[in-house]
Short mmCIF file of C-alpha atoms and ligand atoms in Angstrom, two decimals:
data_model
loop_
_atom_site.label_atom_id
_atom_site.label_comp_id
_atom_site.label_asym_id
_atom_site.label_seq_id
_atom_site.Cartn_x
_atom_site.Cartn_y
_atom_site.Cartn_z
CA MET A 1 -5.00 20.06 52.75
CA LEU A 2 -3.96 18.34 49.54
CA THR A 3 -0.76 16.32 49.70
CA ALA A 4 -1.37 13.68 47.04
CA ILE A 5 -2.69 13.39 43.50
CA ARG A 6 -4.49 10.46 41.90
CA LEU A 7 -5.00 10.13 38.16
CA LEU A 8 -8.52 9.00 37.33
CA ASP A 9 -10.55 8.29 34.20
CA SER A 10 -12.45 10.99 32.41
CA PRO A 11 -16.15 10.85 33.22
CA LYS A 12 -18.72 9.50 30.75
CA ASN A 13 -21.09 12.30 31.54
CA LEU A 14 -20.13 15.50 33.31
CA LEU A 15 -23.66 15.96 34.54
CA SER A 16 -23.33 13.16 37.06
CA THR A 17 -20.16 14.44 38.68
CA THR A 18 -18.98 16.97 41.24
CA GLY A 19 -15.89 19.13 41.26
CA VAL A 20 -14.08 21.74 39.23
CA VAL A 21 -13.62 21.96 35.47
CA PHE A 22 -10.63 24.01 34.35
CA ILE A 23 -10.91 25.68 30.95
CA SER A 24 -7.79 27.08 29.29
CA HIS A 25 -9.27 27.62 25.82
CA GLU A 26 -12.69 27.97 24.21
CA ASP A 27 -12.05 25.01 21.89
CA GLU A 28 -11.91 22.56 24.77
CA ILE A 29 -15.63 22.82 25.31
CA GLN A 30 -16.24 20.55 22.32
CA ASN A 31 -14.44 17.76 24.23
CA PHE A 32 -16.76 17.98 27.24
CA PRO A 33 -18.80 14.82 27.79
CA LEU A 34 -22.02 16.82 27.58
CA GLY A 35 -24.91 17.33 25.18
CA ASP A 36 -24.60 20.02 22.50
CA ASP A 37 -27.15 22.31 24.15
CA LYS A 38 -25.08 22.42 27.33
CA LYS A 39 -21.84 23.00 25.40
CA ILE A 40 -23.38 25.93 23.55
CA PHE A 41 -24.67 27.36 26.81
CA ILE A 42 -21.27 27.11 28.50
CA LYS A 43 -19.56 28.71 25.52
CA GLN A 44 -22.04 31.58 25.53
CA GLU A 45 -21.76 32.23 29.22
CA LEU A 46 -17.99 32.01 29.49
CA PHE A 47 -16.85 33.41 26.18
CA GLU A 48 -19.61 35.67 24.90
CA ASN A 49 -20.90 36.94 28.22
CA LYS A 50 -17.30 36.82 29.45
CA LYS A 51 -18.04 35.19 32.78
CA ARG A 52 -15.04 33.56 34.35
CA GLU A 53 -16.95 31.06 36.44
CA LEU A 54 -20.08 29.08 35.78
CA LEU A 55 -21.87 26.85 38.26
CA PHE A 56 -23.93 23.77 37.39
CA ALA A 57 -25.78 22.50 40.40
CA ASP A 58 -28.63 20.05 40.91
CA ASP A 59 -29.09 16.93 43.02
CA LYS A 60 -26.66 14.81 40.95
CA CYS A 61 -24.15 17.41 39.92
CA LYS A 62 -22.15 20.22 41.46
CA LEU A 63 -19.68 21.56 38.96
CA LEU A 64 -17.81 24.81 38.75
CA PHE A 65 -16.37 25.73 35.35
CA ILE A 66 -13.45 28.12 35.69
CA ARG A 67 -11.42 29.97 33.11
CA PRO A 68 -8.61 32.31 34.09
CA LYS A 69 -8.49 35.95 33.16
CA ARG A 70 -6.59 36.56 29.93
CA HIS A 71 -3.22 38.24 29.85
CA GLU A 72 -0.65 39.05 27.18
CA GLU A 73 2.41 38.41 29.30
CA GLY A 74 3.61 34.85 29.90
CA ALA A 75 4.39 35.16 33.60
CA TYR A 76 0.99 36.68 34.33
CA LYS A 77 -0.81 34.06 32.23
CA LEU A 78 0.53 31.34 34.51
CA GLU A 79 -0.09 33.41 37.62
CA LEU A 80 -3.72 34.01 36.65
CA ALA A 81 -4.11 30.25 36.17
CA ARG A 82 -2.68 29.71 39.68
CA LYS A 83 -5.13 32.25 41.05
CA SER A 84 -8.00 30.45 39.30
CA GLY A 85 -6.72 27.28 40.92
CA ALA A 86 -7.14 28.93 44.30
CA LYS A 87 -10.76 29.71 43.39
CA GLY A 88 -11.17 26.09 42.39
CA TRP A 89 -9.96 24.99 45.81
CA ALA A 90 -12.37 27.37 47.58
CA PHE A 91 -15.23 25.68 45.73
CA LEU A 92 -13.98 22.12 46.36
CA LYS A 93 -13.52 22.86 50.04
CA ASP A 94 -17.04 24.21 50.17
CA ILE A 95 -18.63 21.12 48.63
CA GLY A 96 -16.22 18.69 50.35
CA GLN A 97 -14.99 17.18 47.08
CA THR A 98 -11.58 16.83 45.45
CA ASN A 99 -12.26 16.17 41.76
CA LEU A 100 -10.68 18.18 38.97
CA TYR A 101 -11.50 17.83 35.25
CA TYR A 102 -9.55 19.16 32.31
CA PHE A 103 -10.17 18.52 28.61
CA GLY A 104 -7.59 20.84 27.02
CA LYS A 105 -4.02 20.55 25.81
CA SER A 106 -2.09 23.29 27.58
CA GLU A 107 0.19 21.47 29.96
CA LYS A 108 1.72 24.65 31.39
CA LEU A 109 -1.57 26.35 32.18
CA PHE A 110 -3.03 23.17 33.60
CA LEU A 111 -0.02 22.61 35.86
CA ALA A 112 -0.21 26.22 37.04
CA PHE A 113 -3.90 25.77 37.83
CA VAL A 114 -3.19 22.60 39.81
CA GLU A 115 -0.30 24.31 41.57
CA GLY A 116 -2.49 27.22 42.68
CA LEU A 117 -5.22 24.83 43.77
CA VAL A 118 -2.89 22.65 45.85
CA LEU A 119 -1.02 25.60 47.37
CA ALA A 120 -4.35 27.19 48.35
CA SER A 121 -5.38 24.03 50.21
CA TYR A 122 -2.70 24.54 52.87
CA GLN A 123 -3.91 25.08 56.39
CA PHE A 124 -2.19 25.41 59.73
CA ASP A 125 -4.66 23.89 62.16
CA LYS A 126 -2.28 22.22 64.61
CA TYR A 127 -3.54 24.44 67.42
CA LYS A 128 -7.25 24.36 66.50
CA SER A 129 -9.38 22.09 68.64
CA ASP A 130 -11.92 21.86 65.86
CA LYS A 131 -9.90 20.35 63.02
CA LYS A 132 -11.81 19.95 59.79
CA LYS A 133 -11.05 16.57 58.28
CA SER A 134 -10.84 16.46 54.53
CA ASN A 135 -9.69 14.18 51.74
CA ASN A 136 -6.04 14.95 51.04
CA THR A 137 -5.92 13.43 47.56
CA LEU A 138 -6.74 15.49 44.51
CA GLY A 139 -8.41 13.34 41.85
CA ILE A 140 -7.44 14.51 38.38
CA HIS A 141 -9.63 13.39 35.52
CA SER A 142 -7.86 14.45 32.37
CA PRO A 143 -6.30 12.83 29.31
CA ILE A 144 -3.35 15.23 29.65
CA SER A 145 -2.50 14.20 33.22
CA GLU A 146 -0.29 11.28 32.12
CA ASP A 147 2.09 13.62 30.28
CA CYS A 148 2.34 16.26 32.98
CA ASN A 149 5.00 16.32 35.62
CA LEU A 150 2.58 16.22 38.51
CA GLU A 151 5.02 14.47 40.79
CA GLU A 152 7.49 17.33 40.55
CA LEU A 153 4.71 19.79 41.24
CA LEU A 154 3.77 17.89 44.40
CA HIS A 155 7.38 17.87 45.63
CA LEU A 156 7.47 21.65 45.26
CA THR A 157 4.15 22.29 46.95
CA ILE A 158 4.88 19.93 49.83
CA ALA A 159 8.27 21.60 50.38
CA THR A 160 6.44 24.95 50.41
CA PHE A 161 4.05 23.54 53.04
CA GLU A 162 7.02 22.48 55.18
CA ALA A 163 8.36 26.04 55.05
CA ARG A 164 4.94 27.51 55.85
CA ASN A 165 4.61 25.18 58.83
CA LEU A 166 7.96 26.28 60.24
CA VAL A 167 7.10 29.97 59.83
CA ASN A 168 3.66 29.55 61.38
CA GLU A 169 4.95 27.80 64.50
CA PRO A 170 5.24 30.21 67.42
CA VAL A 171 8.52 30.49 69.30
CA ILE A 172 7.08 28.81 72.39
CA TYR A 173 7.37 25.63 70.30
CA LEU A 174 9.90 26.47 67.63
CA ASN A 175 12.91 27.81 69.48
CA ALA A 176 16.44 27.49 68.09
CA LEU A 177 16.93 23.99 69.56
CA LYS A 178 13.64 22.77 68.16
CA LEU A 179 14.47 24.24 64.76
CA GLY A 180 17.63 22.10 64.80
CA GLU A 181 15.53 19.03 65.64
CA GLU A 182 13.06 19.82 62.89
CA ILE A 183 15.92 20.12 60.40
CA LYS A 184 17.17 16.66 61.45
CA ARG A 185 13.68 15.22 61.09
CA LEU A 186 13.24 16.74 57.63
CA GLY A 187 16.69 15.51 56.56
CA GLU A 188 15.65 11.95 57.34
CA LYS A 189 12.27 12.39 55.70
CA TYR A 190 13.48 13.96 52.44
CA GLY A 191 16.97 12.57 52.10
CA PHE A 192 19.74 14.98 53.02
CA GLU A 193 22.44 14.97 55.70
CA THR A 194 22.25 17.26 58.70
CA GLU A 195 24.48 18.45 61.48
CA VAL A 196 23.37 20.77 64.27
CA LEU A 197 26.16 22.66 66.06
CA ASP A 198 25.53 23.56 69.70
CA ARG A 199 26.46 26.58 71.76
CA SER A 200 29.98 25.44 72.63
CA GLN A 201 30.79 24.56 69.01
CA ILE A 202 29.38 27.92 67.89
CA ASN A 203 31.55 29.63 70.47
CA SER A 204 34.68 27.72 69.40
CA LEU A 205 34.04 28.73 65.80
CA LYS A 206 34.05 32.38 66.98
CA MET A 207 30.58 33.05 65.64
CA ALA A 208 30.47 36.41 67.35
CA GLY A 209 27.20 37.58 65.80
CA LEU A 210 25.21 34.51 66.83
CA MET A 211 26.71 34.56 70.33
CA ALA A 212 25.94 38.28 70.74
CA VAL A 213 22.36 38.09 69.52
CA ASN A 214 21.77 35.05 71.72
CA ALA A 215 23.28 36.64 74.85
CA GLY A 216 19.93 37.77 76.24
CA SER A 217 18.24 34.43 75.67
CA GLU A 218 17.53 31.53 78.04
CA ILE A 219 17.76 29.12 75.13
CA PRO A 220 21.10 28.43 73.42
CA PRO A 221 21.66 29.13 69.74
CA THR A 222 22.08 26.47 67.06
CA PHE A 223 23.89 26.47 63.76
CA SER A 224 22.50 23.86 61.41
CA ILE A 225 24.15 22.49 58.32
CA LEU A 226 22.02 20.79 55.68
CA HIS A 227 23.90 18.87 53.04
CA TYR A 228 22.41 17.40 49.90
CA LYS A 229 24.78 15.35 47.74
CA PRO A 230 23.53 13.95 44.45
CA LYS A 231 24.11 10.22 44.01
CA THR A 232 24.91 10.53 40.30
CA GLY A 233 25.64 13.04 37.55
CA ARG A 234 27.06 15.95 39.50
CA LYS A 235 26.81 19.01 37.28
CA PHE A 236 29.24 21.43 38.98
CA LYS A 237 32.47 20.79 40.86
CA LYS A 238 31.67 23.33 43.56
CA PRO A 239 28.60 23.38 45.77
CA ILE A 240 25.83 25.95 45.93
CA VAL A 241 25.44 27.28 49.47
CA LEU A 242 22.14 28.64 50.77
CA VAL A 243 22.10 30.70 53.95
CA GLY A 244 18.84 31.40 55.83
CA LYS A 245 18.23 33.87 58.66
CA GLY A 246 16.88 31.84 61.55
CA VAL A 247 15.78 34.42 64.11
CA VAL A 248 13.03 32.35 65.69
CA TYR A 249 11.68 35.49 67.35
CA ASP A 250 12.78 39.09 67.00
CA THR A 251 11.77 41.35 69.87
CA GLY A 252 14.51 43.76 68.82
CA GLY A 253 16.54 42.92 71.93
CA LEU A 254 17.38 45.89 74.15
CA SER A 255 16.50 48.11 71.17
CA LEU A 256 13.03 46.73 71.79
CA LYS A 257 10.48 46.88 69.00
CA PRO A 258 7.33 48.85 69.78
CA THR A 259 4.31 46.71 70.46
CA PRO A 260 1.71 45.86 69.17
CA ASN A 261 2.31 46.29 65.47
CA ALA A 262 6.03 45.89 64.93
CA MET A 263 6.44 42.77 67.06
CA ASP A 264 3.28 40.75 66.50
CA PHE A 265 4.53 38.65 63.63
CA MET A 266 8.18 38.35 64.49
CA LYS A 267 7.89 34.59 64.88
CA ALA A 268 8.23 34.84 61.10
CA ASP A 269 11.77 36.19 61.36
CA MET A 270 13.07 32.72 60.49
CA ALA A 271 11.30 32.70 57.13
CA GLY A 272 14.67 32.84 55.35
CA ALA A 273 15.69 29.69 57.21
CA ALA A 274 12.36 28.08 56.34
CA ALA A 275 12.84 28.92 52.65
CA VAL A 276 16.32 27.36 52.62
CA ILE A 277 15.10 24.26 54.45
CA GLY A 278 12.08 23.91 52.13
CA ALA A 279 14.23 24.37 49.02
CA ILE A 280 16.64 21.65 50.15
CA CYS A 281 13.72 19.31 50.84
CA ALA A 282 12.55 19.93 47.26
CA VAL A 283 16.03 19.59 45.75
CA ALA A 284 16.49 16.25 47.53
CA GLN A 285 13.11 14.98 46.33
CA LEU A 286 13.82 16.10 42.77
CA LYS A 287 17.31 14.54 43.02
CA LEU A 288 18.89 17.53 41.28
CA PRO A 289 22.41 16.82 39.99
CA MET A 290 24.31 19.28 42.18
CA GLU A 291 25.65 19.58 45.69
CA VAL A 292 23.61 21.99 47.82
CA ILE A 293 24.47 23.08 51.34
CA GLY A 294 22.19 24.98 53.69
CA LEU A 295 23.47 27.01 56.64
CA ILE A 296 21.02 28.11 59.32
CA PRO A 297 22.20 30.29 62.22
CA ALA A 298 19.33 30.29 64.71
CA THR A 299 18.44 32.12 67.92
CA ASP A 300 15.76 34.32 69.38
CA ASN A 301 16.58 37.99 69.86
CA ARG A 302 15.39 39.36 73.18
CA PRO A 303 16.42 41.51 76.08
CA GLY A 304 17.81 39.57 79.02
CA PHE A 305 20.09 40.22 81.92
CA ASN A 306 23.21 39.66 79.84
CA ALA A 307 21.81 40.87 76.51
CA VAL A 308 24.13 42.56 74.05
CA THR A 309 23.91 46.34 74.36
CA PRO A 310 24.04 49.19 71.89
CA GLY A 311 27.68 50.26 71.97
CA ASP A 312 29.10 46.76 72.36
CA ILE A 313 31.88 45.82 69.97
CA ILE A 314 32.26 42.27 68.71
CA THR A 315 34.98 40.59 66.66
CA PHE A 316 34.04 38.17 63.88
CA ALA A 317 35.99 35.08 62.86
CA ASN A 318 37.40 36.93 59.83
CA GLY A 319 38.84 39.63 62.12
CA LYS A 320 36.26 42.32 61.33
CA THR A 321 35.07 44.30 64.34
CA VAL A 322 31.49 45.56 64.52
CA GLU A 323 30.04 48.21 66.79
CA ILE A 324 26.48 47.20 67.57
CA LEU A 325 24.48 50.41 67.56
CA ASN A 326 21.05 48.84 67.33
CA THR A 327 20.33 45.36 68.66
CA ASP A 328 17.32 45.15 66.35
CA ALA A 329 19.67 44.94 63.36
CA GLU A 330 20.48 41.39 64.49
CA GLY A 331 19.85 39.48 61.27
CA ARG A 332 22.97 40.80 59.56
CA LEU A 333 25.07 39.78 62.59
CA ILE A 334 24.09 36.12 62.48
CA LEU A 335 24.20 36.04 58.68
CA ALA A 336 27.78 37.37 58.82
CA ASP A 337 28.85 34.29 60.81
CA ALA A 338 27.21 31.99 58.30
CA LEU A 339 28.70 33.85 55.31
CA ILE A 340 32.18 33.52 56.82
CA TYR A 341 31.52 29.82 57.48
CA ALA A 342 30.40 29.35 53.85
CA GLN A 343 33.95 30.15 52.65
CA LYS A 344 35.16 26.74 53.74
CA TYR A 345 33.11 25.08 51.01
CA ASP A 346 34.76 27.09 48.21
CA PRO A 347 31.25 27.69 46.87
CA LYS A 348 30.24 28.26 43.27
CA LEU A 349 27.55 30.63 44.51
CA VAL A 350 26.09 31.61 47.87
CA ILE A 351 22.51 32.85 48.15
CA ASP A 352 21.22 34.16 51.45
CA LEU A 353 17.53 34.63 52.20
CA ALA A 354 16.43 36.78 55.11
CA THR A 355 13.59 38.85 56.51
CA LEU A 356 16.24 41.47 56.98
CA THR A 357 14.81 44.98 56.79
CA GLY A 358 11.58 46.91 57.11
CA SER A 359 13.06 48.98 54.32
CA ALA A 360 12.79 46.11 51.79
CA ALA A 361 9.21 45.49 52.89
CA GLY A 362 8.51 49.20 52.54
CA ALA A 363 9.94 49.29 49.02
CA LEU A 364 8.03 46.39 47.46
CA GLY A 365 5.40 45.38 49.99
CA LYS A 366 4.34 41.75 49.83
CA GLU A 367 4.61 41.65 46.04
CA GLY A 368 8.27 40.86 45.75
CA ALA A 369 11.69 40.57 47.31
CA VAL A 370 14.72 42.80 47.01
CA MET A 371 17.86 41.17 45.70
CA MET A 372 21.40 42.42 45.42
CA GLY A 373 24.80 40.89 45.14
CA LYS A 374 28.12 40.29 43.56
CA ALA A 375 27.64 37.38 41.23
CA TYR A 376 27.96 36.80 37.50
CA ASP A 377 25.31 38.62 35.47
CA GLU A 378 24.32 35.24 34.10
CA GLU A 379 23.64 33.86 37.58
CA LYS A 380 21.59 36.90 38.49
CA SER A 381 19.60 36.74 35.29
CA PHE A 382 18.86 33.04 35.85
CA LEU A 383 17.51 34.02 39.27
CA LYS A 384 15.33 36.72 37.76
CA ILE A 385 13.99 34.34 35.14
CA ALA A 386 13.12 31.74 37.79
CA SER A 387 11.48 34.46 39.86
CA GLN A 388 9.16 35.36 36.97
CA GLU A 389 8.37 31.71 36.25
CA VAL A 390 7.21 30.93 39.79
CA PHE A 391 5.96 34.49 40.40
CA GLU A 392 8.11 35.03 43.46
CA ARG A 393 9.39 38.21 41.97
CA LEU A 394 12.77 39.82 42.52
CA VAL A 395 13.94 43.39 42.01
CA GLU A 396 17.65 44.11 41.99
CA PHE A 397 18.94 46.97 44.12
CA PRO A 398 22.44 48.42 43.69
CA LEU A 399 25.39 47.94 46.02
CA TRP A 400 27.00 51.24 45.11
CA GLU A 401 30.09 52.11 47.12
CA GLU A 402 28.61 55.35 48.44
CA TYR A 403 26.05 53.47 50.54
CA GLY A 404 28.89 51.79 52.41
CA LYS A 405 29.79 55.09 54.09
CA GLN A 406 26.66 54.85 56.20
CA LEU A 407 28.27 52.01 58.16
CA LYS A 408 31.27 54.01 59.36
CA SER A 409 32.14 53.59 63.02
CA SER A 410 34.41 55.77 65.14
CA VAL A 411 35.55 52.85 67.28
CA ALA A 412 35.27 49.68 65.18
CA ASP A 413 35.64 48.68 61.51
CA ILE A 414 31.92 49.16 60.85
CA THR A 415 28.62 49.55 62.69
CA ASN A 416 25.58 47.36 62.23
CA LEU A 417 23.34 50.34 61.57
CA GLY A 418 22.91 52.38 58.40
CA GLY A 419 21.43 55.84 58.05
CA PRO A 420 17.81 56.86 57.65
CA THR A 421 17.59 55.99 53.94
CA ALA A 422 18.26 52.93 51.76
CA GLY A 423 18.08 50.53 54.72
CA ALA A 424 17.78 47.38 52.59
CA ILE A 425 20.93 48.36 50.73
CA THR A 426 23.01 49.28 53.77
CA ALA A 427 22.13 45.87 55.21
CA GLY A 428 23.47 44.37 51.97
CA LYS A 429 26.59 46.54 52.24
CA PHE A 430 27.12 45.18 55.74
CA LEU A 431 26.94 41.58 54.52
CA GLU A 432 29.36 42.37 51.71
CA HIS A 433 32.11 42.71 54.34
CA PHE A 434 31.87 38.98 54.99
CA ILE A 435 32.00 37.43 51.53
CA ASP A 436 34.82 36.50 49.17
CA TYR A 437 32.83 34.54 46.57
CA ASN A 438 29.88 34.98 44.23
CA TRP A 439 26.96 35.97 46.33
CA VAL A 440 23.34 37.07 46.11
CA HIS A 441 21.36 38.45 49.02
CA ILE A 442 17.56 38.22 48.95
CA ASP A 443 15.59 40.29 51.46
CA ILE A 444 12.17 38.64 51.82
CA ALA A 445 10.83 40.82 54.66
CA GLY A 446 7.84 41.89 52.52
CA PRO A 447 6.48 38.69 50.97
CA ALA A 448 7.47 36.09 53.61
CA PHE A 449 4.43 36.56 55.79
CA ILE A 450 0.94 37.92 55.09
CA LYS A 451 -1.62 38.78 57.69
CA SER A 452 -4.51 37.73 55.54
CA GLY A 453 -4.38 35.10 52.81
CA GLU A 454 -4.75 35.97 49.16
CA ASP A 455 -5.43 33.51 46.38
CA TYR A 456 -3.02 30.60 46.82
CA ARG A 457 -0.84 32.44 49.36
CA THR A 458 -2.43 31.40 52.61
CA THR A 459 -2.55 33.48 55.79
CA GLY A 460 0.74 33.55 57.71
CA GLY A 461 3.95 32.13 56.26
CA THR A 462 3.85 32.05 52.47
CA GLY A 463 6.87 29.83 51.92
CA PHE A 464 8.29 32.52 49.63
CA GLY A 465 11.67 31.45 48.31
CA VAL A 466 11.14 27.69 48.21
CA ARG A 467 9.74 27.62 44.69
CA LEU A 468 12.06 30.42 43.57
CA ILE A 469 15.30 28.76 44.69
CA THR A 470 14.25 25.30 43.57
CA GLN A 471 13.24 26.56 40.13
CA PHE A 472 16.54 28.46 39.84
CA LEU A 473 18.57 25.37 40.76
CA LYS A 474 16.53 23.25 38.38
CA ASN A 475 17.09 25.73 35.56
CA ILE A 476 20.85 25.95 36.03
CA SER A 477 21.12 22.17 36.16
CA ASN A 478 19.72 21.93 32.61
N1 BES B 1 13.32 41.29 61.38
C1 BES B 1 13.48 42.68 61.18
C2 BES B 1 13.05 43.13 59.78
C3 BES B 1 11.60 42.98 59.41
C4 BES B 1 10.75 44.06 59.51
C5 BES B 1 11.11 41.78 58.93
C6 BES B 1 9.43 43.93 59.14
C7 BES B 1 9.79 41.65 58.57
C8 BES B 1 8.96 42.72 58.67
C9 BES B 1 14.95 43.09 61.36
O1 BES B 1 15.68 42.35 62.26
C10 BES B 1 14.95 44.50 61.84
O2 BES B 1 14.46 44.74 62.88
N2 BES B 1 15.51 45.39 61.01
C11 BES B 1 15.60 46.77 61.33
C12 BES B 1 17.01 47.21 61.03
C13 BES B 1 17.32 48.59 61.50
C14 BES B 1 17.32 48.66 62.99
C15 BES B 1 18.67 48.99 60.93
C16 BES B 1 14.61 47.51 60.46
O3 BES B 1 14.47 47.18 59.29
O4 BES B 1 13.95 48.40 60.97
ZN1 ZN B 2 15.51 43.05 64.25
ZN1 ZN B 3 15.04 40.38 62.52
#
């Protein structure tokens, strides 16, 4: 796994080296420290015969030349470079080397290639007895490397790794208490303040959703507050608040999920929390000039002797009563507590991230997240732009009034269960009852976790949201 980068000299002769050569444009080949015959050969193979990879291998040299697929559209251009980076990593891992060479001038494409390569190097081997040791420093041999913001790239990838680690941990280790401890540890490591509220504090704050979802559990809930304050140059008066769903395991509760398929990966139901935590780690490392607060309600959701039942009615701190008709719609209940709590900060904008509905995953699969909300068009468009830049794509769904009718209850203000259609939206309509500020809800149920890795998104937790939110915050701070 790569967690560091070292800038090294360009080689005198490529034929006595090992590693990966990234090619962003045909013209770069003339800069290769190689004889003319070799340059002509490479040009022919890659640009006339249209190969995308070319291998040089003998006893002194093992080199893979890679050029990404071409694309008209900017966002895809960068994404294809990231994907090539993942191929580069596969080769480096294979030969046990960590050298990268680049002789071109395109900073953006090169950074995207490095980003894909580093992200692809992630592995979760904590529980493997046979851990493969490898060099964790990527050696970059390129004249352009001095100008590139490689440090920023590393901050982002390492924060993504932190989020992936949290998602990949099973609940036997990462329960709600442990998540609170991990947040404290990360706060000290990356430089933000933390506070972890315990069961009695949660109860005193009348966090009815978190208490109800936790009622069947042996392990108490936690409510963590992450607080990053910039030392200088604060850009906005009001803070940005990020809320992350921290269901450390979702069995469905008494409305038990069917096993095997629906429950297998529900350790990932805290991926929203992981994204918020990762983003704040990155923001703190990048020292962004704005105040950012993270709120993480955390519990497991399981049947137990005192578990909340379908038909129970709970009263939230803002006075709203909710009839719980399905205990598997637990995410919205704990998010509601956090959204009410967020009011006390008088936030400029609140963004929540949650693996909230199968409906969102059904709509977009793992290719993107559903977003909706009541915020300024400008804020939403900044989010969409960031989502294209980092290729953690967002699609906006409507919050039309009509959908709200699906939450009607005969005994309480609303129920926690929508009808058979538009499930991602009715979940959003539910949350809307608990906000009185600018707010965006992002349902990451589809892309947060993948059962088999693809390109630079490794198997398990993807860390989706970390790069998106960090990029968004970076963009609005400029
Ligand atoms: N954690 C699940 C949503 C989910 C499903 C995440 C698939 C990742 C992959 C959530 O708590 C849930 O169970 N939602 C229900 C809500 C329904 C009962 C209204 C759903 O989407 O089926
Ligand atoms: Zn559920
Ligand atoms: Zn859930």
